[in-house]
Amino acid sequence: MTSTQLETGAELWLDRGGRRYAPGETLIGHYRLGAWRDADLQHIELSVLWYTAGQGEEDFGVHDFVRRREANLPRKIDETPLEFSSTLPHTPWSYDGQITKVCWAIRLRGFFAGGKQRVVETEFWLGPNGDASGSTR
Amino acid sequence: MNEQLPPSRMSNPFATCWTDDRRCGYVNSSEDTAGDTLSRIAALGWRGQIIGPHGVGKSALLREIGRRAAGRLDVRLVDVSFSTTRRSEMLIDRQQLLLVEGFERLPLWRQMGWLAAWSVMQQRVVVTTHRRVPGLPVAKRLAPSVACLQRLFHHHVRDSDTPVALADAEQIFTRCGGDLRQTWFELHLLHEQRRRRSAAKPVRVAYC
């Protein structure tokens, strides 16, 4: 289990320790809202997306997306991790280049009263055999 | 086989998503701050030009001025590189403040036309440009600054593990003639190259 917690409060993790997935595989993960519940959380968005990073403007694409309103969110007292899953596409593959990178990630975004937002993100590999490194060694 | 982390924007502190002026904002490099520039523009009747070479921070300063002026005026920003400079964008309510980024990208005859129109209409306008244009007072002249580079470098690497040192940044900055944008591009590449080099394993060759 791998977890990323960019800001204290929510947790987001994937079921696979190495975070490597092949095209067409089903990605399974879990999340827990934790202290976000105390901060007047209105609703959350969970997405599976890719983006480019490196030199130049960023591009991105959203593969899967779900929004849950506050009324549907679990109560803190009974907050067992919630599961999500998504069947991954065939492209684009992850790429770790020197000039540009193609990055796949799951993102949990929380929307709070007053217009505030918090984001937790976890990256993963998507490629043949779950490995499409572009690095040269 | 070693665990290799998935690619991420977090893996390089010099990626454009971190160094773009829309992300990191304007950094004062001298005693004359963005607030001072804003005061000067207000005193000039909200008309002026910001002059400087490529990558020196003109756009960052213009956006900072727009952000600060938004509490006092209705601000409109036009980026010439992404705009066809329609009349509706360049001639607005004279009570509003028009910010024009990249004014030098317009053909000379268009520049003269807009300057004349703004003068007749008493349009409140601030432009960024590489060379001085007639008809608008100079609000700020920007020049490459090692002090600015140092502040930005420390800001970008403070939460990051990078094999790039400040000395590398200063050397590249000098070679690039003070162009911050080009400096970040080269530092990005240097970070990637050294990161890969440090991760490389020695190769053993066996002869039979």
mmCIF file of C-alpha atoms in Angstrom:
data_model
loop_
_atom_site.group_PDB
_atom_site.id
_atom_site.type_symbol
_atom_site.label_atom_id
_atom_site.label_comp_id
_atom_site.label_asym_id
_atom_site.label_seq_id
_atom_site.Cartn_x
_atom_site.Cartn_y
_atom_site.Cartn_z
ATOM 1 C CA MET A 1 0.000 0.000 0.000
ATOM 2 C CA THR A 2 1.384 3.378 -0.947
ATOM 3 C CA SER A 3 -0.059 6.563 0.427
ATOM 4 C CA THR A 4 0.431 10.215 -0.356
ATOM 5 C CA GLN A 5 -0.642 12.926 1.940
ATOM 6 C CA LEU A 6 0.193 16.315 0.464
ATOM 7 C CA GLU A 7 -1.687 18.080 3.184
ATOM 8 C CA THR A 8 -2.746 16.700 6.534
ATOM 9 C CA GLY A 9 -6.324 15.506 6.520
ATOM 10 C CA ALA A 10 -7.147 13.143 3.705
ATOM 11 C CA GLU A 11 -5.334 10.028 2.566
ATOM 12 C CA LEU A 12 -5.271 8.453 -0.865
ATOM 13 C CA TRP A 13 -3.570 5.225 -1.859
ATOM 14 C CA LEU A 14 -3.394 2.509 -4.491
ATOM 15 C CA ASP A 15 -3.672 -1.192 -3.924
ATOM 16 C CA ARG A 16 -0.384 -1.925 -5.615
ATOM 17 C CA GLY A 17 2.847 -1.162 -3.833
ATOM 18 C CA GLY A 18 4.889 -0.652 -6.995
ATOM 19 C CA ARG A 19 2.172 1.477 -8.550
ATOM 20 C CA ARG A 20 2.635 -0.140 -11.963
ATOM 21 C CA TYR A 21 -0.325 -0.862 -14.216
ATOM 22 C CA ALA A 22 -0.687 -2.183 -17.726
ATOM 23 C CA PRO A 23 -3.074 -0.655 -20.285
ATOM 24 C CA GLY A 24 -6.575 -2.006 -19.782
ATOM 25 C CA GLU A 25 -5.940 -3.111 -16.219
ATOM 26 C CA THR A 26 -8.277 -2.174 -13.412
ATOM 27 C CA LEU A 27 -6.814 0.270 -10.953
ATOM 28 C CA ILE A 28 -8.092 -0.078 -7.411
ATOM 29 C CA GLY A 29 -7.454 2.327 -4.591
ATOM 30 C CA HIS A 30 -8.843 3.695 -1.363
ATOM 31 C CA TYR A 31 -9.261 7.037 0.323
ATOM 32 C CA ARG A 32 -10.108 8.358 3.717
ATOM 33 C CA LEU A 33 -11.251 11.940 4.333
ATOM 34 C CA GLY A 34 -9.960 12.231 7.903
ATOM 35 C CA ALA A 35 -9.629 15.780 9.206
ATOM 36 C CA TRP A 36 -11.189 17.244 6.066
ATOM 37 C CA ARG A 37 -14.499 16.354 7.674
ATOM 38 C CA ASP A 38 -13.802 18.885 10.447
ATOM 39 C CA ALA A 39 -13.124 21.687 7.984
ATOM 40 C CA ASP A 40 -16.661 22.082 6.636
ATOM 41 C CA LEU A 41 -16.218 19.861 3.605
ATOM 42 C CA GLN A 42 -18.900 20.429 0.968
ATOM 43 C CA HIS A 43 -18.105 17.817 -1.636
ATOM 44 C CA ILE A 44 -15.228 15.889 -3.153
ATOM 45 C CA GLU A 45 -14.045 14.995 -6.631
ATOM 46 C CA LEU A 46 -12.057 11.877 -7.381
ATOM 47 C CA SER A 47 -10.372 11.668 -10.770
ATOM 48 C CA VAL A 48 -7.962 9.501 -12.727
ATOM 49 C CA LEU A 49 -5.994 11.706 -15.060
ATOM 50 C CA TRP A 50 -2.784 12.253 -16.963
ATOM 51 C CA TYR A 51 -0.812 15.446 -17.361
ATOM 52 C CA THR A 52 2.420 16.554 -18.958
ATOM 53 C CA ALA A 53 5.213 18.142 -16.951
ATOM 54 C CA GLY A 54 8.603 19.546 -17.803
ATOM 55 C CA GLN A 55 9.456 22.388 -20.147
ATOM 56 C CA GLY A 56 6.520 24.302 -21.583
ATOM 57 C CA GLU A 57 2.828 24.514 -20.892
ATOM 58 C CA GLU A 58 1.054 21.614 -19.212
ATOM 59 C CA ASP A 59 -1.502 19.519 -21.023
ATOM 60 C CA PHE A 60 -3.834 17.091 -19.317
ATOM 61 C CA GLY A 61 -6.682 14.661 -19.850
ATOM 62 C CA VAL A 62 -9.235 13.276 -17.405
ATOM 63 C CA HIS A 63 -9.931 9.585 -17.868
ATOM 64 C CA ASP A 64 -12.360 8.990 -15.030
ATOM 65 C CA PHE A 65 -14.191 11.344 -12.711
ATOM 66 C CA VAL A 66 -16.685 11.126 -9.882
ATOM 67 C CA ARG A 67 -18.148 13.814 -7.642
ATOM 68 C CA ARG A 68 -19.746 13.152 -4.273
ATOM 69 C CA ARG A 69 -21.801 15.683 -2.352
ATOM 70 C CA GLU A 70 -21.503 16.230 1.368
ATOM 71 C CA ALA A 71 -24.723 14.377 2.100
ATOM 72 C CA ASN A 72 -23.257 11.254 0.563
ATOM 73 C CA LEU A 73 -19.935 11.385 2.351
ATOM 74 C CA PRO A 74 -19.261 8.943 5.186
ATOM 75 C CA ARG A 75 -19.547 10.109 8.744
ATOM 76 C CA LYS A 76 -16.267 10.565 10.516
ATOM 77 C CA ILE A 77 -17.228 8.253 13.325
ATOM 78 C CA ASP A 78 -17.490 5.388 10.893
ATOM 79 C CA GLU A 79 -14.858 6.296 8.379
ATOM 80 C CA THR A 80 -13.603 3.078 6.948
ATOM 81 C CA PRO A 81 -11.585 3.615 3.764
ATOM 82 C CA LEU A 82 -13.688 4.017 0.681
ATOM 83 C CA GLU A 83 -12.763 2.043 -2.387
ATOM 84 C CA PHE A 84 -12.663 3.273 -5.948
ATOM 85 C CA SER A 85 -11.727 1.560 -9.176
ATOM 86 C CA SER A 86 -11.190 2.474 -12.786
ATOM 87 C CA THR A 87 -10.355 0.521 -15.920
ATOM 88 C CA LEU A 88 -7.311 2.207 -17.364
ATOM 89 C CA PRO A 89 -7.057 3.124 -21.054
ATOM 90 C CA HIS A 90 -4.433 1.935 -23.500
ATOM 91 C CA THR A 91 -2.794 5.339 -23.950
ATOM 92 C CA PRO A 92 -1.019 7.559 -23.261
ATOM 93 C CA TRP A 93 1.717 5.619 -21.507
ATOM 94 C CA SER A 94 3.683 7.097 -18.656
ATOM 95 C CA TYR A 95 6.933 8.613 -19.853
ATOM 96 C CA ASP A 96 9.827 9.904 -17.779
ATOM 97 C CA GLY A 97 11.693 12.010 -20.312
ATOM 98 C CA GLN A 98 14.328 14.676 -19.849
ATOM 99 C CA ILE A 99 12.411 17.419 -21.654
ATOM 100 C CA THR A 100 8.877 16.346 -20.919
ATOM 101 C CA LYS A 101 7.053 13.737 -18.863
ATOM 102 C CA VAL A 102 3.677 12.084 -19.178
ATOM 103 C CA CYS A 103 2.376 11.515 -15.672
ATOM 104 C CA TRP A 104 -0.613 9.456 -14.572
ATOM 105 C CA ALA A 105 -2.231 10.160 -11.219
ATOM 106 C CA ILE A 106 -5.286 9.768 -9.098
ATOM 107 C CA ARG A 107 -6.444 12.998 -7.533
ATOM 108 C CA LEU A 108 -8.742 13.659 -4.607
ATOM 109 C CA ARG A 109 -9.969 17.248 -4.434
ATOM 110 C CA GLY A 110 -11.954 18.585 -1.505
ATOM 111 C CA PHE A 111 -14.196 21.634 -1.734
ATOM 112 C CA PHE A 112 -14.837 23.526 1.488
ATOM 113 C CA ALA A 113 -17.102 26.340 2.605
ATOM 114 C CA GLY A 114 -15.758 29.733 1.578
ATOM 115 C CA GLY A 115 -14.434 28.438 -1.710
ATOM 116 C CA LYS A 116 -11.299 26.741 -0.367
ATOM 117 C CA GLN A 117 -9.935 23.638 -2.004
ATOM 118 C CA ARG A 118 -7.417 20.977 -0.984
ATOM 119 C CA VAL A 119 -5.814 18.372 -3.226
ATOM 120 C CA VAL A 120 -4.185 15.024 -2.546
ATOM 121 C CA GLU A 121 -2.534 13.264 -5.461
ATOM 122 C CA THR A 122 -0.792 9.938 -6.056
ATOM 123 C CA GLU A 123 1.109 9.118 -9.240
ATOM 124 C CA PHE A 124 1.385 5.708 -10.861
ATOM 125 C CA TRP A 125 2.971 4.045 -13.905
ATOM 126 C CA LEU A 126 0.888 3.109 -16.937
ATOM 127 C CA GLY A 127 2.608 1.127 -19.666
ATOM 128 C CA PRO A 128 3.254 -2.320 -21.118
ATOM 129 C CA ASN A 129 4.148 -4.675 -18.329
ATOM 130 C CA GLY A 130 3.364 -1.742 -16.094
ATOM 131 C CA ASP A 131 6.650 -0.030 -16.978
ATOM 132 C CA ALA A 132 7.237 2.563 -19.698
ATOM 133 C CA SER A 133 10.280 4.416 -18.453
ATOM 134 C CA GLY A 134 11.857 6.718 -20.969
ATOM 135 C CA SER A 135 14.984 7.262 -18.976
ATOM 136 C CA THR A 136 18.317 6.219 -20.316
ATOM 137 C CA ARG A 137 20.863 4.679 -18.040
ATOM 138 C CA MET B 1 15.172 -4.333 -9.843
ATOM 139 C CA ASN B 2 15.175 -0.945 -8.150
ATOM 140 C CA GLU B 3 11.887 0.732 -7.405
ATOM 141 C CA GLN B 4 11.591 3.711 -9.746
ATOM 142 C CA LEU B 5 9.114 6.376 -8.774
ATOM 143 C CA PRO B 6 6.435 7.253 -11.333
ATOM 144 C CA PRO B 7 7.019 10.483 -13.268
ATOM 145 C CA SER B 8 5.562 13.506 -11.548
ATOM 146 C CA ARG B 9 5.677 17.308 -11.660
ATOM 147 C CA MET B 10 7.233 17.054 -8.184
ATOM 148 C CA SER B 11 10.368 15.369 -9.519
ATOM 149 C CA ASN B 12 11.913 18.518 -10.989
ATOM 150 C CA PRO B 13 11.752 21.916 -9.205
ATOM 151 C CA PHE B 14 12.556 23.746 -12.469
ATOM 152 C CA ALA B 15 9.599 22.447 -14.462
ATOM 153 C CA THR B 16 7.572 25.218 -16.080
ATOM 154 C CA CYS B 17 4.636 24.531 -13.796
ATOM 155 C CA TRP B 18 6.778 25.820 -10.887
ATOM 156 C CA THR B 19 8.841 28.548 -12.597
ATOM 157 C CA ASP B 20 6.124 30.165 -14.681
ATOM 158 C CA ASP B 21 5.505 33.710 -13.475
ATOM 159 C CA ARG B 22 1.806 32.960 -13.101
ATOM 160 C CA ARG B 23 2.782 30.404 -10.465
ATOM 161 C CA CYS B 24 5.593 32.010 -8.530
ATOM 162 C CA GLY B 25 4.693 35.652 -9.046
ATOM 163 C CA TYR B 26 6.920 38.697 -9.143
ATOM 164 C CA VAL B 27 10.039 38.825 -7.004
ATOM 165 C CA ASN B 28 11.437 42.209 -6.095
ATOM 166 C CA SER B 29 15.078 42.452 -7.054
ATOM 167 C CA SER B 30 15.770 45.961 -5.895
ATOM 168 C CA GLU B 31 14.589 48.559 -3.424
ATOM 169 C CA ASP B 32 11.942 49.596 -5.949
ATOM 170 C CA THR B 33 9.082 47.194 -5.268
ATOM 171 C CA ALA B 34 5.963 46.241 -7.180
ATOM 172 C CA GLY B 35 4.043 48.480 -4.810
ATOM 173 C CA ASP B 36 6.297 51.410 -5.741
ATOM 174 C CA THR B 37 5.670 50.739 -9.426
ATOM 175 C CA LEU B 38 1.940 50.654 -8.819
ATOM 176 C CA SER B 39 2.080 53.985 -6.982
ATOM 177 C CA ARG B 40 4.052 55.492 -9.854
ATOM 178 C CA ILE B 41 1.507 54.264 -12.414
ATOM 179 C CA ALA B 42 -1.342 55.680 -10.353
ATOM 180 C CA ALA B 43 0.445 59.029 -10.139
ATOM 181 C CA LEU B 44 0.871 58.987 -13.930
ATOM 182 C CA GLY B 45 -2.890 58.698 -14.387
ATOM 183 C CA TRP B 46 -2.830 54.891 -14.774
ATOM 184 C CA ARG B 47 -0.808 55.050 -17.987
ATOM 185 C CA GLY B 48 2.653 53.585 -18.459
ATOM 186 C CA GLN B 49 5.035 51.048 -19.934
ATOM 187 C CA ILE B 50 7.248 48.390 -18.402
ATOM 188 C CA ILE B 51 10.406 47.928 -20.421
ATOM 189 C CA GLY B 52 12.852 45.024 -20.375
ATOM 190 C CA PRO B 53 14.401 42.151 -22.339
ATOM 191 C CA HIS B 54 13.152 38.565 -22.614
ATOM 192 C CA GLY B 55 12.574 36.615 -19.422
ATOM 193 C CA VAL B 56 13.361 39.443 -17.033
ATOM 194 C CA GLY B 57 9.995 39.460 -15.268
ATOM 195 C CA LYS B 58 7.865 41.994 -17.150
ATOM 196 C CA SER B 59 4.837 39.715 -17.339
ATOM 197 C CA ALA B 60 5.159 38.781 -13.680
ATOM 198 C CA LEU B 61 5.284 42.451 -12.690
ATOM 199 C CA LEU B 62 2.332 43.329 -14.927
ATOM 200 C CA ARG B 63 0.222 40.585 -13.371
ATOM 201 C CA GLU B 64 1.235 41.673 -9.894
ATOM 202 C CA ILE B 65 0.173 45.224 -10.725
ATOM 203 C CA GLY B 66 -3.121 43.900 -12.036
ATOM 204 C CA ARG B 67 -3.671 41.892 -8.877
ATOM 205 C CA ARG B 68 -2.983 44.877 -6.632
ATOM 206 C CA ALA B 69 -4.991 47.323 -8.746
ATOM 207 C CA ALA B 70 -8.018 45.014 -8.841
ATOM 208 C CA GLY B 71 -9.149 46.351 -5.499
ATOM 209 C CA ARG B 72 -9.280 49.898 -6.853
ATOM 210 C CA LEU B 73 -10.140 49.497 -10.535
ATOM 211 C CA ASP B 74 -11.754 47.087 -12.935
ATOM 212 C CA VAL B 75 -8.773 45.436 -14.640
ATOM 213 C CA ARG B 76 -8.615 43.778 -18.071
ATOM 214 C CA LEU B 77 -5.585 41.781 -19.199
ATOM 215 C CA VAL B 78 -4.761 41.153 -22.858
ATOM 216 C CA ASP B 79 -1.923 38.831 -23.820
ATOM 217 C CA VAL B 80 -0.942 39.693 -27.379
ATOM 218 C CA SER B 81 0.569 36.241 -28.002
ATOM 219 C CA PHE B 82 -2.812 34.566 -27.443
ATOM 220 C CA SER B 83 -5.072 37.342 -28.642
ATOM 221 C CA THR B 84 -6.013 38.654 -32.045
ATOM 222 C CA THR B 85 -6.141 42.118 -30.446
ATOM 223 C CA ARG B 86 -9.709 42.774 -31.355
ATOM 224 C CA ARG B 87 -10.948 46.312 -30.991
ATOM 225 C CA SER B 88 -13.274 45.182 -28.211
ATOM 226 C CA GLU B 89 -10.245 43.973 -26.243
ATOM 227 C CA MET B 90 -7.975 46.968 -26.805
ATOM 228 C CA LEU B 91 -10.534 49.779 -26.488
ATOM 229 C CA ILE B 92 -12.496 49.423 -23.294
ATOM 230 C CA ASP B 93 -14.233 51.661 -20.792
ATOM 231 C CA ARG B 94 -11.775 54.456 -19.962
ATOM 232 C CA GLN B 95 -12.541 53.947 -16.280
ATOM 233 C CA GLN B 96 -11.125 50.435 -16.531
ATOM 234 C CA LEU B 97 -7.434 49.620 -16.503
ATOM 235 C CA LEU B 98 -6.151 47.791 -19.590
ATOM 236 C CA LEU B 99 -2.998 45.688 -19.168
ATOM 237 C CA VAL B 100 -1.340 44.632 -22.421
ATOM 238 C CA GLU B 101 1.278 41.902 -22.274
ATOM 239 C CA GLY B 102 3.695 41.599 -25.160
ATOM 240 C CA PHE B 103 2.926 44.886 -26.893
ATOM 241 C CA GLU B 104 6.145 44.580 -28.922
ATOM 242 C CA ARG B 105 4.721 41.521 -30.724
ATOM 243 C CA LEU B 106 2.347 43.772 -32.661
ATOM 244 C CA PRO B 107 3.453 45.182 -36.016
ATOM 245 C CA LEU B 108 4.725 48.749 -35.698
ATOM 246 C CA TRP B 109 1.784 50.243 -37.562
ATOM 247 C CA ARG B 110 -0.639 48.534 -35.164
ATOM 248 C CA GLN B 111 1.303 49.768 -32.165
ATOM 249 C CA MET B 112 1.086 53.353 -33.469
ATOM 250 C CA GLY B 113 -2.615 52.953 -34.134
ATOM 251 C CA TRP B 114 -3.422 51.697 -30.650
ATOM 252 C CA LEU B 115 -1.233 54.317 -28.991
ATOM 253 C CA ALA B 116 -3.012 57.077 -30.907
ATOM 254 C CA ALA B 117 -6.444 55.653 -30.074
ATOM 255 C CA TRP B 118 -5.581 55.306 -26.378
ATOM 256 C CA SER B 119 -4.330 58.885 -26.327
ATOM 257 C CA VAL B 120 -7.507 60.245 -27.892
ATOM 258 C CA MET B 121 -9.725 58.205 -25.591
ATOM 259 C CA GLN B 122 -7.586 58.841 -22.516
ATOM 260 C CA GLN B 123 -7.548 55.078 -21.986
ATOM 261 C CA ARG B 124 -5.951 53.830 -18.761
ATOM 262 C CA VAL B 125 -3.352 51.386 -20.039
ATOM 263 C CA VAL B 126 -0.081 49.737 -19.027
ATOM 264 C CA VAL B 127 1.942 47.735 -21.550
ATOM 265 C CA THR B 128 5.022 45.543 -21.450
ATOM 266 C CA THR B 129 7.534 46.039 -24.202
ATOM 267 C CA HIS B 130 11.149 45.367 -25.139
ATOM 268 C CA ARG B 131 11.813 48.930 -26.312
ATOM 269 C CA ARG B 132 10.389 52.247 -25.309
ATOM 270 C CA VAL B 133 7.245 53.223 -27.196
ATOM 271 C CA PRO B 134 6.134 56.826 -27.688
ATOM 272 C CA GLY B 135 3.103 58.245 -25.965
ATOM 273 C CA LEU B 136 3.308 56.316 -22.688
ATOM 274 C CA PRO B 137 5.425 57.278 -19.672
ATOM 275 C CA VAL B 138 8.023 54.794 -18.423
ATOM 276 C CA ALA B 139 6.769 53.190 -15.215
ATOM 277 C CA LYS B 140 9.570 50.694 -14.781
ATOM 278 C CA ARG B 141 12.730 49.498 -16.491
ATOM 279 C CA LEU B 142 13.728 45.939 -15.684
ATOM 280 C CA ALA B 143 17.211 44.547 -16.091
ATOM 281 C CA PRO B 144 18.608 41.047 -15.462
ATOM 282 C CA SER B 145 19.449 40.614 -11.793
ATOM 283 C CA VAL B 146 21.518 37.928 -10.094
ATOM 284 C CA ALA B 147 19.853 38.853 -6.791
ATOM 285 C CA CYS B 148 16.452 38.029 -8.289
ATOM 286 C CA LEU B 149 17.793 34.722 -9.632
ATOM 287 C CA GLN B 150 19.165 33.813 -6.202
ATOM 288 C CA ARG B 151 15.861 34.502 -4.464
ATOM 289 C CA LEU B 152 13.874 32.532 -7.009
ATOM 290 C CA PHE B 153 16.366 29.645 -6.996
ATOM 291 C CA HIS B 154 16.143 29.233 -3.233
ATOM 292 C CA HIS B 155 12.357 29.484 -3.432
ATOM 293 C CA HIS B 156 12.142 26.668 -6.004
ATOM 294 C CA VAL B 157 14.580 24.232 -4.400
ATOM 295 C CA ARG B 158 13.654 24.684 -0.733
ATOM 296 C CA ASP B 159 11.351 21.622 -0.665
ATOM 297 C CA SER B 160 13.152 19.690 -3.343
ATOM 298 C CA ASP B 161 16.125 17.358 -3.577
ATOM 299 C CA THR B 162 18.139 18.502 -6.578
ATOM 300 C CA PRO B 163 21.718 17.883 -7.702
ATOM 301 C CA VAL B 164 21.784 21.412 -9.144
ATOM 302 C CA ALA B 165 23.568 24.107 -7.140
ATOM 303 C CA LEU B 166 23.170 27.876 -7.043
ATOM 304 C CA ALA B 167 26.573 28.203 -8.704
ATOM 305 C CA ASP B 168 25.219 26.234 -11.681
ATOM 306 C CA ALA B 169 22.237 28.571 -11.891
ATOM 307 C CA GLU B 170 24.400 31.687 -11.785
ATOM 308 C CA GLN B 171 26.676 30.351 -14.490
ATOM 309 C CA ILE B 172 23.755 29.515 -16.775
ATOM 310 C CA PHE B 173 22.055 32.834 -16.039
ATOM 311 C CA THR B 174 25.170 34.716 -17.144
ATOM 312 C CA ARG B 175 25.521 32.605 -20.283
ATOM 313 C CA CYS B 176 21.841 33.216 -21.142
ATOM 314 C CA GLY B 177 22.320 36.974 -20.859
ATOM 315 C CA GLY B 178 19.998 37.279 -17.904
ATOM 316 C CA ASP B 179 17.046 35.523 -19.541
ATOM 317 C CA LEU B 180 15.305 33.844 -16.598
ATOM 318 C CA ARG B 181 12.987 31.788 -18.759
ATOM 319 C CA GLN B 182 15.881 30.242 -20.687
ATOM 320 C CA THR B 183 17.789 29.753 -17.442
ATOM 321 C CA TRP B 184 14.965 27.662 -15.966
ATOM 322 C CA PHE B 185 14.822 25.571 -19.161
ATOM 323 C CA GLU B 186 18.516 24.767 -18.926
ATOM 324 C CA LEU B 187 18.381 24.074 -15.198
ATOM 325 C CA HIS B 188 15.484 21.719 -15.807
ATOM 326 C CA LEU B 189 17.582 19.732 -18.259
ATOM 327 C CA LEU B 190 20.643 19.788 -15.995
ATOM 328 C CA HIS B 191 18.579 18.439 -13.099
ATOM 329 C CA GLU B 192 17.316 15.571 -15.256
ATOM 330 C CA GLN B 193 20.751 14.707 -16.595
ATOM 331 C CA ARG B 194 22.411 14.639 -13.171
ATOM 332 C CA ARG B 195 19.543 12.745 -11.595
ATOM 333 C CA ARG B 196 19.905 10.022 -14.204
ATOM 334 C CA ARG B 197 23.664 9.968 -13.877
ATOM 335 C CA SER B 198 23.465 9.483 -10.112
ATOM 336 C CA ALA B 199 20.952 6.654 -10.536
ATOM 337 C CA ALA B 200 23.092 4.798 -13.085
ATOM 338 C CA LYS B 201 24.702 1.595 -11.960
ATOM 339 C CA PRO B 202 28.183 0.546 -13.057
ATOM 340 C CA VAL B 203 28.166 -2.049 -15.787
ATOM 341 C CA ARG B 204 30.172 -5.215 -15.338
ATOM 342 C CA VAL B 205 31.513 -6.841 -18.423
ATOM 343 C CA ALA B 206 32.587 -10.465 -18.322
ATOM 344 C CA TYR B 207 34.819 -11.958 -20.960
ATOM 345 C CA CYS B 208 34.580 -15.651 -21.594
#
